[in-house]
Short mmCIF file of C-alpha atoms in Angstrom, two decimals:
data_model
loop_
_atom_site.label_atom_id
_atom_site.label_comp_id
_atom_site.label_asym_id
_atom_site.label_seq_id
_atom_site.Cartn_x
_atom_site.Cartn_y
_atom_site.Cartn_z
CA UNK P 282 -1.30 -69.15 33.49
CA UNK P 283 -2.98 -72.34 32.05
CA UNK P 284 0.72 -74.03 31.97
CA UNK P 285 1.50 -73.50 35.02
CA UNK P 286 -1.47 -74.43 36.34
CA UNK P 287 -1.14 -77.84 34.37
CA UNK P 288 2.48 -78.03 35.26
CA UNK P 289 0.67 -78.21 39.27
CA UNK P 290 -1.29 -80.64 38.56
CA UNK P 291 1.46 -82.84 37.72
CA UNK P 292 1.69 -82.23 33.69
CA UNK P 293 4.45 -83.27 31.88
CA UNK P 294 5.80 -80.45 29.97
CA UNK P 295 5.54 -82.46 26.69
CA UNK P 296 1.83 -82.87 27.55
CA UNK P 297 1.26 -79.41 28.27
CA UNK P 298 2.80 -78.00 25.02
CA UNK P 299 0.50 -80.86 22.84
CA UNK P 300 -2.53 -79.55 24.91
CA UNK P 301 -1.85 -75.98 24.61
CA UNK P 302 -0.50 -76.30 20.87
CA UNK P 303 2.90 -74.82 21.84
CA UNK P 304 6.60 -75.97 21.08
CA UNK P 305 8.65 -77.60 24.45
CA UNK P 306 11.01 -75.07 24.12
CA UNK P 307 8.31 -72.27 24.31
CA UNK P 308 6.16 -73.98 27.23
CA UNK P 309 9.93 -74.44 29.24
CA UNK P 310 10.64 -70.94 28.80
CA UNK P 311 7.35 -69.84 30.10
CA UNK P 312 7.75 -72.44 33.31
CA UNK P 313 11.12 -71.39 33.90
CA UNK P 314 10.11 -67.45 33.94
CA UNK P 315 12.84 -66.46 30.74
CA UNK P 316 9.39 -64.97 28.89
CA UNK P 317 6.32 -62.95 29.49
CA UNK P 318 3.10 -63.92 28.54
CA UNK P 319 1.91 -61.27 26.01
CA UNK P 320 5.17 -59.59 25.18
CA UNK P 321 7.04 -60.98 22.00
CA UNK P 322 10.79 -61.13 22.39
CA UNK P 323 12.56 -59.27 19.76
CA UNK P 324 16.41 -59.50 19.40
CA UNK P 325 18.58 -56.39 19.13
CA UNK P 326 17.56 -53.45 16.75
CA UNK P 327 19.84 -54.49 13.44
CA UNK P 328 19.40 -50.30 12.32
CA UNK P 329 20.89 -48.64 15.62
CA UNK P 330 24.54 -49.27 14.53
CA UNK P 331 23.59 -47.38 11.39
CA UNK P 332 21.51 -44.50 12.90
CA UNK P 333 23.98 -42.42 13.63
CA UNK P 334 25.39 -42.24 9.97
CA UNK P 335 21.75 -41.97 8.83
CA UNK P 336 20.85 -38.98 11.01
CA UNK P 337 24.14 -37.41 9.82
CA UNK P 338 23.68 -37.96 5.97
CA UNK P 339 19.92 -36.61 6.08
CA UNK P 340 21.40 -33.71 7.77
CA UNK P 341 23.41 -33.03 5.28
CA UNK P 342 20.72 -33.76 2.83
CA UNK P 343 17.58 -33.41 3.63
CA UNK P 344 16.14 -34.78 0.24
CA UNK P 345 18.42 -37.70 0.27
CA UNK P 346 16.16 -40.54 -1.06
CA UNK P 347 15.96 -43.27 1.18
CA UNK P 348 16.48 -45.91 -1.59
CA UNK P 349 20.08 -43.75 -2.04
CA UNK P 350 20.89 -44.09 1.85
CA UNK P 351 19.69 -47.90 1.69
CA UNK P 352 22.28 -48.73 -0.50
CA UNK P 353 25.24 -46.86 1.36
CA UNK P 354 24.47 -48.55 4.84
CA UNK P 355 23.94 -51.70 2.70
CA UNK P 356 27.49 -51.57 1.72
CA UNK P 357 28.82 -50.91 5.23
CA UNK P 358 27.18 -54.18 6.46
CA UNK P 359 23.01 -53.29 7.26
CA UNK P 360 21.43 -56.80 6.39
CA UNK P 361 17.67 -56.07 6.80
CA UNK P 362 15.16 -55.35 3.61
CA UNK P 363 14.25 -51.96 2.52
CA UNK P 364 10.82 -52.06 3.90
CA UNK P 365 12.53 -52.15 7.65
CA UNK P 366 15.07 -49.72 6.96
CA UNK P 367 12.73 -47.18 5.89
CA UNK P 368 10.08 -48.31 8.73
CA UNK P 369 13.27 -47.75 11.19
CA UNK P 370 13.78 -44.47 9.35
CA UNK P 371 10.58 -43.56 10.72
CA UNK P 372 10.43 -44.73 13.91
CA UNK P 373 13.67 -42.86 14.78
CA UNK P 374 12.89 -39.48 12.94
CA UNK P 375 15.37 -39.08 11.40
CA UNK P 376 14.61 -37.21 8.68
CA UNK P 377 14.70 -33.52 9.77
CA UNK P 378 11.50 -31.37 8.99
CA UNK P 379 11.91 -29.32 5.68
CA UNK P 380 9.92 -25.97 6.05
CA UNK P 381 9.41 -25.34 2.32
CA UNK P 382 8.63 -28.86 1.77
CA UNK P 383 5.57 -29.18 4.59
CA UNK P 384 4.83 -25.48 4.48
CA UNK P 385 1.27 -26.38 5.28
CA UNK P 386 1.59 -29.93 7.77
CA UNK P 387 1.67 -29.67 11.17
CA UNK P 388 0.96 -25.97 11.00
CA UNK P 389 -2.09 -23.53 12.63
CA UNK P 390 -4.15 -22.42 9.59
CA UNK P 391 -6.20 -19.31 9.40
CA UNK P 392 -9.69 -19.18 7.99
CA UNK P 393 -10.20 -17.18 5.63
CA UNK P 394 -13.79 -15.16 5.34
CA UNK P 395 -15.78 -15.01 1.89
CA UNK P 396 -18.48 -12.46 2.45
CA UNK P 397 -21.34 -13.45 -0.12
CA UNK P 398 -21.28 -12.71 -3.69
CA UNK P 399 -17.57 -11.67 -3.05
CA UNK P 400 -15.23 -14.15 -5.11
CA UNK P 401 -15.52 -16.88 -7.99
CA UNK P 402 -12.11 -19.57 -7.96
CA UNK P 403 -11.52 -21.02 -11.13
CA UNK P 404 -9.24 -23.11 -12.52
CA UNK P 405 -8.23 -25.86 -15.01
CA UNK P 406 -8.66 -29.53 -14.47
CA UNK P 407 -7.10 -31.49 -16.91
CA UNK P 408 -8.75 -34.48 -17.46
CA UNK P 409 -6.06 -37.82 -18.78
CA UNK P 410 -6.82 -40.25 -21.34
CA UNK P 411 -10.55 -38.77 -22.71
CA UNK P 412 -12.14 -40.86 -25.85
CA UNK P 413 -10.51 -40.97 -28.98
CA UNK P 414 -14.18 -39.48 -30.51
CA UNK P 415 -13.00 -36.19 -29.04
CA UNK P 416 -10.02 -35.76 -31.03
CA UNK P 417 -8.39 -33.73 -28.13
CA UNK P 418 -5.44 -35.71 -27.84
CA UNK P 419 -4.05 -36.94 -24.46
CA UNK P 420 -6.03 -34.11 -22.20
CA UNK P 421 -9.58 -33.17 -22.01
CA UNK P 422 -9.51 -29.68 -19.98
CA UNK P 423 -12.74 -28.72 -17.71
CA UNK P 424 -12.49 -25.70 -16.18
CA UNK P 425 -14.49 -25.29 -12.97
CA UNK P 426 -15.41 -22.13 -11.04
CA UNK P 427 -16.70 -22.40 -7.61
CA UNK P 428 -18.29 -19.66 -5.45
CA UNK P 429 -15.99 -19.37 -2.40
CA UNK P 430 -18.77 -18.36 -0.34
CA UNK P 431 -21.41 -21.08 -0.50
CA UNK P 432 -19.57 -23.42 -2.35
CA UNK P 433 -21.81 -24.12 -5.36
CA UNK P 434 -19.69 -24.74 -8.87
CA UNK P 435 -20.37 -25.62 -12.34
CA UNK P 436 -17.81 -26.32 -14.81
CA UNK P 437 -17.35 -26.44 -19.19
CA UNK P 438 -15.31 -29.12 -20.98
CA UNK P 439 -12.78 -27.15 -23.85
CA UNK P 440 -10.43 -28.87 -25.90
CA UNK P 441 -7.96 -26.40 -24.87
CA UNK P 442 -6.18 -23.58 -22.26
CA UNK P 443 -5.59 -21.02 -24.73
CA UNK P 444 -6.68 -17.53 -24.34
CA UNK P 445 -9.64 -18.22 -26.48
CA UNK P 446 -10.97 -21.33 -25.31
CA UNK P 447 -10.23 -19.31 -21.58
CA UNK P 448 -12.65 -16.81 -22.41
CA UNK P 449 -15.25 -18.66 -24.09
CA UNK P 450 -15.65 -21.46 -20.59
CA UNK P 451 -15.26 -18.69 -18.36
CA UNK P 452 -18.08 -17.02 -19.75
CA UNK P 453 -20.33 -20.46 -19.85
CA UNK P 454 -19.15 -20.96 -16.35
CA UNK P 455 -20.72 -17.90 -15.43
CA UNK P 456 -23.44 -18.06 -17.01
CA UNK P 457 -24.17 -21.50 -15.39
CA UNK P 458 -23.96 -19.73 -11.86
CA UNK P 459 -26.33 -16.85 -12.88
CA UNK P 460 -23.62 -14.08 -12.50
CA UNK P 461 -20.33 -13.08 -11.34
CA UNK P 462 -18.81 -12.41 -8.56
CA UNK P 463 -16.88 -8.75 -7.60
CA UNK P 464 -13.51 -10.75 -7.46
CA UNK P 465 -12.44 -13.21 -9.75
CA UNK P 466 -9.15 -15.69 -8.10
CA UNK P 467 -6.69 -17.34 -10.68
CA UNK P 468 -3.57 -19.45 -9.92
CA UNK P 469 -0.22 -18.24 -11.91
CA UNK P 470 -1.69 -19.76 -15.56
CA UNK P 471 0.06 -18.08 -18.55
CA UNK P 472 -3.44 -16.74 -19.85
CA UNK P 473 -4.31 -14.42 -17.12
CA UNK P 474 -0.75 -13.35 -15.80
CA UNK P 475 3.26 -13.68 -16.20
CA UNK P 476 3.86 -16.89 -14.01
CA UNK P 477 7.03 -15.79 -12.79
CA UNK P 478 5.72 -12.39 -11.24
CA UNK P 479 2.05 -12.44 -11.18
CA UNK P 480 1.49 -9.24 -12.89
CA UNK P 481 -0.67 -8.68 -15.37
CA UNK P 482 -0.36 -7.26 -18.94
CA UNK P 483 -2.08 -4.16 -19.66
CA UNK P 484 -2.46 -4.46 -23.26
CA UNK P 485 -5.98 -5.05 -25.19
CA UNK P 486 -5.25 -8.22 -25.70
CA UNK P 487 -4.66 -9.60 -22.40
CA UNK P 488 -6.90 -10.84 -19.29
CA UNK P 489 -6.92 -7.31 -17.88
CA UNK P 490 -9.06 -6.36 -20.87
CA UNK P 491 -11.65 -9.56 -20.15
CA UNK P 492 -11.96 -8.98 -16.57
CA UNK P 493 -12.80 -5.05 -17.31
CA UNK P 494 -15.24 -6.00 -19.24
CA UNK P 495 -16.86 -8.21 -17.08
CA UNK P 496 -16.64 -5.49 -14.16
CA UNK P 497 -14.44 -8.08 -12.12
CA UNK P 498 -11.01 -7.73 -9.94
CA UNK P 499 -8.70 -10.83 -10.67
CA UNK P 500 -6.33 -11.89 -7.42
CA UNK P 501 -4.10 -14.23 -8.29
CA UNK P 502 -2.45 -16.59 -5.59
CA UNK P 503 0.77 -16.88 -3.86
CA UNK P 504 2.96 -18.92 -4.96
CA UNK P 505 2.67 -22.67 -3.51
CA UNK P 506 -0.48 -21.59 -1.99
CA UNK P 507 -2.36 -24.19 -2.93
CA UNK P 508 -4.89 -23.91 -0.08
CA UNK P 509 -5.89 -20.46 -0.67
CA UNK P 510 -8.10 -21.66 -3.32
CA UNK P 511 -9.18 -24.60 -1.67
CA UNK P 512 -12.99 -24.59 -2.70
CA UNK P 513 -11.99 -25.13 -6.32
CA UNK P 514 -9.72 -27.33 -5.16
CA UNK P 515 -11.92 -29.52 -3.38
CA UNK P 516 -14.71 -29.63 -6.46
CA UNK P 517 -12.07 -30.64 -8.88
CA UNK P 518 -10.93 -33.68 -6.63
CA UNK P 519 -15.31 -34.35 -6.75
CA UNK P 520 -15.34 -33.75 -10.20
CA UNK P 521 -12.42 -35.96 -11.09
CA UNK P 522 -13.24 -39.10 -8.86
CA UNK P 523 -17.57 -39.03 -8.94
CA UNK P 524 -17.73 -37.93 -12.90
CA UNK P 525 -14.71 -38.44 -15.14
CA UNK P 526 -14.09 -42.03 -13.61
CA UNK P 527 -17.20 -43.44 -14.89
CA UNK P 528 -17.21 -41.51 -18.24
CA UNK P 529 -17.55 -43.97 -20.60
CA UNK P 530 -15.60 -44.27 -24.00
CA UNK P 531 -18.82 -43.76 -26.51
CA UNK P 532 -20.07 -41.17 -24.88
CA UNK P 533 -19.78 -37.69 -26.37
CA UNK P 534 -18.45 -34.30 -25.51
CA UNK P 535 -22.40 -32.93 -25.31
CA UNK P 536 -23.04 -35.85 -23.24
CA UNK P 537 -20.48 -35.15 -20.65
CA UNK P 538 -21.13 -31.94 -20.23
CA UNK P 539 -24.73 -32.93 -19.70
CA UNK P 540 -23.13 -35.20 -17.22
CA UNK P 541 -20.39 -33.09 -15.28
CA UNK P 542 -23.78 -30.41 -15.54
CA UNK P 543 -26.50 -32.69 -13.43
CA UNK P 544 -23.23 -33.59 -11.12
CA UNK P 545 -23.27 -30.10 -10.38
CA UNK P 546 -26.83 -29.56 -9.56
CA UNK P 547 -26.74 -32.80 -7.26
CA UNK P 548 -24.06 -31.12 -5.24
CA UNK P 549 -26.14 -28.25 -4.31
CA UNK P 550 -28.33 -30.31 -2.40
CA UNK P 551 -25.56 -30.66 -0.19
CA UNK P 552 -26.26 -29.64 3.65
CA UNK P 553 -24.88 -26.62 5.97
CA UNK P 554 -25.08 -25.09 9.14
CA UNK P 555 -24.34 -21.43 9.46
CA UNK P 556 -24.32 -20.36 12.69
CA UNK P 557 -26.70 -23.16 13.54
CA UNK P 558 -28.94 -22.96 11.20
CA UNK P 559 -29.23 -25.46 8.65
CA UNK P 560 -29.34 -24.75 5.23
CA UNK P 561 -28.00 -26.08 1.51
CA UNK P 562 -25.57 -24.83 -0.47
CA UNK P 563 -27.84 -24.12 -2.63
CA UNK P 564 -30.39 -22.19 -0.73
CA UNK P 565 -26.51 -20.38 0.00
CA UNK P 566 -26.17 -19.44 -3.25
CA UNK P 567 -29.76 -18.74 -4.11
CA UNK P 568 -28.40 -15.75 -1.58
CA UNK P 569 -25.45 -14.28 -2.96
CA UNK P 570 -25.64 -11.32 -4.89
CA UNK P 571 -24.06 -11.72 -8.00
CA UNK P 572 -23.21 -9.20 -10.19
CA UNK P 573 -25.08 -9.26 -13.93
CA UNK P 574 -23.03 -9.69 -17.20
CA UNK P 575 -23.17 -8.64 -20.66
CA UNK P 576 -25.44 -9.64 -23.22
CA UNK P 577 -22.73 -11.41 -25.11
CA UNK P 578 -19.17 -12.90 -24.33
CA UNK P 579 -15.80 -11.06 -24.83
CA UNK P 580 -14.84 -10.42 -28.22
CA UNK P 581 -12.25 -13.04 -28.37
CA UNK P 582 -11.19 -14.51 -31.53
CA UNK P 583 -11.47 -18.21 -31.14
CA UNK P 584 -9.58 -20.53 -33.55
CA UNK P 585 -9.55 -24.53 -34.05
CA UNK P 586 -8.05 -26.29 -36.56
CA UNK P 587 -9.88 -28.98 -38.33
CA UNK P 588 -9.73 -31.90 -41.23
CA UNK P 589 -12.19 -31.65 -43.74
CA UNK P 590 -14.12 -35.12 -44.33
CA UNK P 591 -14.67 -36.85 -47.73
CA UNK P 592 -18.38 -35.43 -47.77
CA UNK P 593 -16.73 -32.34 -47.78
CA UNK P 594 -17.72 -31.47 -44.05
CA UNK P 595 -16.03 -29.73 -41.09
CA UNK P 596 -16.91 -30.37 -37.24
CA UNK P 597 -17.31 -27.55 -34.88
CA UNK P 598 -19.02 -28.10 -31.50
CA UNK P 599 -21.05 -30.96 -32.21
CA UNK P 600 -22.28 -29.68 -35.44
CA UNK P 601 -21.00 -30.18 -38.97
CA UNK P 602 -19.97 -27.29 -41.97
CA UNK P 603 -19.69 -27.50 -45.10
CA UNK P 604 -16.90 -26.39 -47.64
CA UNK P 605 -16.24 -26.72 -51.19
CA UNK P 606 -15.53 -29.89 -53.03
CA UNK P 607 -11.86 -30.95 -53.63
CA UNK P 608 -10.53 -30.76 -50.18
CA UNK P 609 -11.08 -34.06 -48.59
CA UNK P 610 -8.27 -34.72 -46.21
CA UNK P 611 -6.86 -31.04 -45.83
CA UNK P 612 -6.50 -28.88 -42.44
CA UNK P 613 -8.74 -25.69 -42.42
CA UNK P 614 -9.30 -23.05 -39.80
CA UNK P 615 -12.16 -22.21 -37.80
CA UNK P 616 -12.95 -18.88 -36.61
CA UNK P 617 -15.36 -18.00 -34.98
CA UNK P 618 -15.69 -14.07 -32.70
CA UNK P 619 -17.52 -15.22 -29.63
CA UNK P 620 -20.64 -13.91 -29.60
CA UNK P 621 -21.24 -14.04 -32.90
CA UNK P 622 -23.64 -15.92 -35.25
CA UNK P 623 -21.29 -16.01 -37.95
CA UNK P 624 -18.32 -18.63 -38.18
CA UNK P 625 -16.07 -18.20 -40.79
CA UNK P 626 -13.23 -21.51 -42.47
CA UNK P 627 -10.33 -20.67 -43.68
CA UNK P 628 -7.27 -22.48 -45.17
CA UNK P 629 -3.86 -22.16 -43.27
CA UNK P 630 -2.68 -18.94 -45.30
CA UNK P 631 -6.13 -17.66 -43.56
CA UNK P 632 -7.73 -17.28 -46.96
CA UNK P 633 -11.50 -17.75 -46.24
CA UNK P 634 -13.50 -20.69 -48.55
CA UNK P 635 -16.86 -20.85 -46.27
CA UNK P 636 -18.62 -18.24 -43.88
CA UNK P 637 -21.98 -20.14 -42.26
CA UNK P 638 -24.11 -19.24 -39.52
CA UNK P 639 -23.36 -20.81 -36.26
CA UNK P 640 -25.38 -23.53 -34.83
CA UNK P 641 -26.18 -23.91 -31.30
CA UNK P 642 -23.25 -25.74 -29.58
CA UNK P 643 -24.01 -29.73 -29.51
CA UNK P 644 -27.53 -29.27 -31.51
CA UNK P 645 -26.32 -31.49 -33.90
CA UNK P 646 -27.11 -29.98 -37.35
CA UNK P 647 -25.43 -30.06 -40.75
CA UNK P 648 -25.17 -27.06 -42.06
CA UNK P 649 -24.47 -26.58 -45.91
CA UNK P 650 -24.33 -24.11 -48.34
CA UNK P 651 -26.13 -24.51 -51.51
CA UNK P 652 -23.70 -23.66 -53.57
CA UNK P 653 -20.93 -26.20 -52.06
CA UNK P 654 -23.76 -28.59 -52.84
CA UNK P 655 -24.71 -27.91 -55.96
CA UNK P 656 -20.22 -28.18 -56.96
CA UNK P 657 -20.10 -31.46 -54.95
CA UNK P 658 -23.08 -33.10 -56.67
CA UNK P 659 -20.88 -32.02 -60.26
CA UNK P 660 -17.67 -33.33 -58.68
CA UNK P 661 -19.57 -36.78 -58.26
CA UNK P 662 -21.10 -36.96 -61.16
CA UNK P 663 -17.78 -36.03 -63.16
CA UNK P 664 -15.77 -38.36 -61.43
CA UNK P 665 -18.52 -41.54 -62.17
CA UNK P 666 -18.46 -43.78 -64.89
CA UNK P 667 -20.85 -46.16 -66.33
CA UNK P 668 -18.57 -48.27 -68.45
CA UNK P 669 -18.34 -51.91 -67.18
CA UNK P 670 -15.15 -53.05 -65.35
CA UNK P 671 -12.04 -54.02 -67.38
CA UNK P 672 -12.28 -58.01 -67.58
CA UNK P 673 -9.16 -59.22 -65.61
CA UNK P 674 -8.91 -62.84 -66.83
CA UNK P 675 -7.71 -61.60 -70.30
CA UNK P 676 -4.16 -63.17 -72.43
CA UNK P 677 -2.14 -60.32 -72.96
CA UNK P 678 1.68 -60.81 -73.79
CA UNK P 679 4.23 -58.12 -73.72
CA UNK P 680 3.90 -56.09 -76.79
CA UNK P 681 6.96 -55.04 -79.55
CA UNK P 682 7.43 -51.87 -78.03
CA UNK P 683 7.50 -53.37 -74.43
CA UNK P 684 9.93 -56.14 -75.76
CA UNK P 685 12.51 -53.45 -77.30
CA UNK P 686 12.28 -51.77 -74.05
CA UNK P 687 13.26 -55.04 -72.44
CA UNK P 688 15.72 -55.58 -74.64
CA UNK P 689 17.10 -52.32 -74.32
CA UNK P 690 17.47 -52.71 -70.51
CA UNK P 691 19.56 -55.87 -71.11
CA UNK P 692 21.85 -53.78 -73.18
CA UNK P 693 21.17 -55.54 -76.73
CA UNK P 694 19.65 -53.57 -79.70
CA UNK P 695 16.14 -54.20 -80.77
CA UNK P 696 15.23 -55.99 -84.40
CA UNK P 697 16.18 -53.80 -87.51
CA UNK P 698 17.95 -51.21 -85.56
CA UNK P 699 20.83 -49.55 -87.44
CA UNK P 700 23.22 -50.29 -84.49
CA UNK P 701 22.88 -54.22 -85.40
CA UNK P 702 23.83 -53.81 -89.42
CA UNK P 703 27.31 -52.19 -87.74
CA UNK P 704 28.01 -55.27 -86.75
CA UNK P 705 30.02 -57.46 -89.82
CA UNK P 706 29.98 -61.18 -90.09
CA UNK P 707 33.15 -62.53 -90.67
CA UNK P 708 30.96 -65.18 -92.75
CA UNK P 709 30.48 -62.59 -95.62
CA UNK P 710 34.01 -62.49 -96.04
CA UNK P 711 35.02 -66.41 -96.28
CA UNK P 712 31.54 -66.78 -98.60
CA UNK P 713 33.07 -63.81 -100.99
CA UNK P 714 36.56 -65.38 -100.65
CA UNK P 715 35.73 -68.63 -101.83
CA UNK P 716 33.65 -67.37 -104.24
CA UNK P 717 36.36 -65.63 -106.28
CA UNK P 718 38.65 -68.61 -105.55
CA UNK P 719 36.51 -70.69 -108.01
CA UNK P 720 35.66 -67.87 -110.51
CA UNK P 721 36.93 -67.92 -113.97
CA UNK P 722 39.93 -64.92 -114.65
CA UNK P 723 38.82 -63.21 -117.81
CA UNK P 724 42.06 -63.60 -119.55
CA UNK P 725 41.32 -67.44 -119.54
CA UNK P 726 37.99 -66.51 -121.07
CA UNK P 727 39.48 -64.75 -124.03
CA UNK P 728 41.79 -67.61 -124.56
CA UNK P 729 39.19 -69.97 -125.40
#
C-alpha cells in the first residue's frame, strides 16, 4: 500500500524502490498488480513429475529408504537436494502407513489399572561408556524396579545380566522398596524366560524357582509391547538423562549407587492427584501393601572373575581379599552363595586357595588371612638382597671361551684344536726337501 500511495503522489518508481529498500523490478510488479503483497511467488513444484513413480515404488516397498528412492528419481532427471525431496516426500504422504511399524502412533490406547501393592516392573538399563575404575568393560548395567501403582523406584548397579548378578539386584531392589509386590513383570530377557516363547523353565535352577521363593507371579510382556511396562520405562529414561549424564569419571561404583540412591528418594517427592486429591508418590507408596521377604536372598551361586594384584590382593565389592603369595597377575574365581558370610577364591580348575568372611558391600576393608601374611612377608624377604649393585662402568673384554664360540660361529677352529694340526703346510715339505738336497750320502762318508 505505501507504493502505491507514493506512486499517487507523483513518485518515481526508482524513488519509491530506494525509499522502500526494494528492487525496480519488485516495486513495478507490485504497481502493475503481477504480485500480492504478503504471498511469495513460488515457481512450479520440481517433485510432482516424480510423485507418481514415488508413490508407486513405496507401494511396493514400504521400507524403501528415501536416500535409495533419491537416487533413482535423481537419475531420471529430479534436480532438487535431498533435504526437499524428502520434505516433498512428506508433504505429499507418500509413504503408506506400516501397521507393525507404528503399532502404537496414531492409535486409541487403553489404561491400564494397577491396584496397590499389585505389581513391581523391572528391567535392565544398560548404562554406555562407565569409568575405566570399574573394570566392567563397555556397559555398566542398573537394573531398576518401579512400583506400577504409585510410581516410586529404586535401582542397583551390577557388573553384569547373568542369572546371578539377576538375583542378587533384584533382591537389593526390593529391599530398597521395603517389600514386594504379588506380581513381578519382566520383558523377554534370557534369565527369567525363553525369548522366543515366553515360557518359563521349570527346573531348580531357573527364575521359576526365585520367584517361588519370593511368593511372587512373574508376567512377562508381549512381544513389542513396549508400553505395557511403561513406568519402568519412563524411570530409566530419568535415570539415564538426570544421573548417569553427570556421573563423573573418578567417581566410584559405591558412590554411584549412593548417587542413583538419593536420585531416587528426590523423585518421591514428586506430586499427584488421585481423584482430586493431592498427594506424593511417596505418601502413594507409603500406602501400598507390600508383601514381606525372606530373611536372606536366594541361594544363588554368584561368580566373578578377578586378577590378583602384586600385594597379593583380590577386589570384590569395594573391598579387598587376600590370597597366597606367588600369584601376582593370575585370574581367580570368586564365589560367593548369596546370603552368606563366607566367600570363597578359587583358581580356574575351581580348586579353592582362600575362604574369608565377607565384608559389607563398599565398606572398604582389607581383609587378610594371617597365614597368607605371614608366607608373603617370607616371599619378600627371600626374594631381597643386601649386596650392593653390580658397578656398570667396568672393562670387561670377551673372554677365551666367548672368543672360541665366536670363532666357531664364523666357521674357523679355535687355538690348539686337533682339527687345525689336520691341516699340512706345504712349507714342511720344501724345508725337508731342501734339506736332504744338501745332506751328505753316507757312501761319500765312508769314502773319505
Amino acid at each position: 500500500m505505501d507504493a502505491h500511495a507514493l506512486r499517487r503522489q507523483g513518485w518515481t518508481i526508482s524513488a519509491i524502490a530506494r525509499h522502500l529498500g526494494r528492487d525496480r523490478k519488485t516495486i513495478r510488479a507490485y504497481l502493475n498488480g503481477e504480485r500480492t503483497p504478503g504471498e511469495r511467488r513460488e515457481g512450479p513444484d520440481a517433485f510432482v513429475p516424480f510423485l507418481p513413480y514415488c508413490r508407486q515404488r513405496l507401494a511396493d516397498d514400504p521400507h524403501l529408504w528415501a536416500s535409495t528412492l533419491f537416487d533413482e528419481v535423481s537419475e531420471l532427471g529430479y534436480e532438487g537436494a535431498y533435504s526437499t525431496f524428502t520434505r516433498a516426500l512428506r508433504r505429499y504422504q507418500v509413504r503408506p502407513h506400516c501397521e507393525p511399524c507404528h503399532a502404537s502412533t496414531g492409535r486409541n490406547v487403553a489404561v491400564i489399572a494397577h491396584p496397590p501393592g499389585e505389581e513391581i516392573q523391572f528391567d535392565w538399563l544398560e548404562l554406555p561408556n562407565p569409568p575405566e575404575g570399574w573394570g566392567v568393560g563397555e556397559h555398566a548395567h542398573l537394573l531398576v524396579g518401579a512400583l506400577a501403582h504409585s510410581g516410586r523406584w529404586r535401582a542397583v548397579l551390577s557388573e553384569s545380566e547373568d542369572f546371578p548378578h539377576l538375583v542378587q539386584a533384584l533382591d537389593e531392589v526390593m529391599r530398597k522398596l521395603g517389600g514386594t509386590a504379588r506380581r513381578w513383570r519382566f520383558d523377554r530377557m534370557a534369565t527369567v524366560c525363553y525369548p522366543s516363547s515366553g515360557q518359563m523353565t521349570s527346573s531348580s535352577s531357573s527364575f521359576a524357582a526365585v520367584a517361588k521363593y519370593y511368593g511372587a507371579g512373574v508376567d512377562i510382556c508381549p512381544p513389542r509391547r513396549g508400553n505395557r511396562k511403561g513406568v519402568v520405562e519412563k524411570t530409566n529414561h530419568s535415570a539415564a538423562q538426570r544421573w548417569w549424564r553427570t556421573v563423573p569419571d573418578g567417581l566410584t561404583v559405591v558412590q554411584a549407587q549412593s548417587g542413583v540412591d538419593k536420585l531416587a528418594a528426590r523423585m518421591d517427592e514428586r506430586r499427584r492427584r488421585i481423584d482430586g486429591i493431592a498427594t506424593t508418590v511417596g505418601e502413594l507408596a507409603a500406602a501400598e501393601p507390600m508383601l514381606d521377604i525372606p530373611v536372606r536372598p536366594f541361594p544363588a551361586e554368584l561368580e566373578v572373575e578377578r586378577t590378583v594384584s602384586p600385594q597379593s590382593l583380590v577386589q570384590f565389592e569395594g573391598n579387598f581379599y587376600s590370597v597366597p603369595p606367588g600369584l601376582p597377575g593370575i585370574q581367580v574365581m570368586i564365589l560367593n552363595r548369596l546370603g552368606e558370610d563366607i566367600l570363597r577364591i578359587a583358581t580356574a580348575g575351581r580348586a579353592v586357595i582362600a575362604q574369608h568372611r565377607r565384608a559389607p558391600r563398599g565398606s572398604g576393608q582389607t581383609i587378610r588371612d594371617d597365614g597368607h601374611v605371614i608366607a608373603l612377608e617370607r616371599a619378600v624377604l627371600a626374594s631381597f638382597s643386601d649386596r650392593a649393585p653390580c658397578k656398570t662402568k667396568v672393562r670387561r673384554p670377551p673372554s677365551a671361551t666367548a672368543l672360541a664360540e665366536a670363532e666357531r660361529l664364523r666357521g674357523r677352529p679355535a687355538a690348539g684344536d686337533p682339527a687345525e694340526r689336520v691341516v699340512i703346510d706345504l712349507s714342511h715339505y720344501a724345508a725337508v726337501a731342501d734339506r736332504l738336497r744338501t745332506a751328505p750320502s753316507p757312501k761319500d762318508e765312508n769314502e773319505e
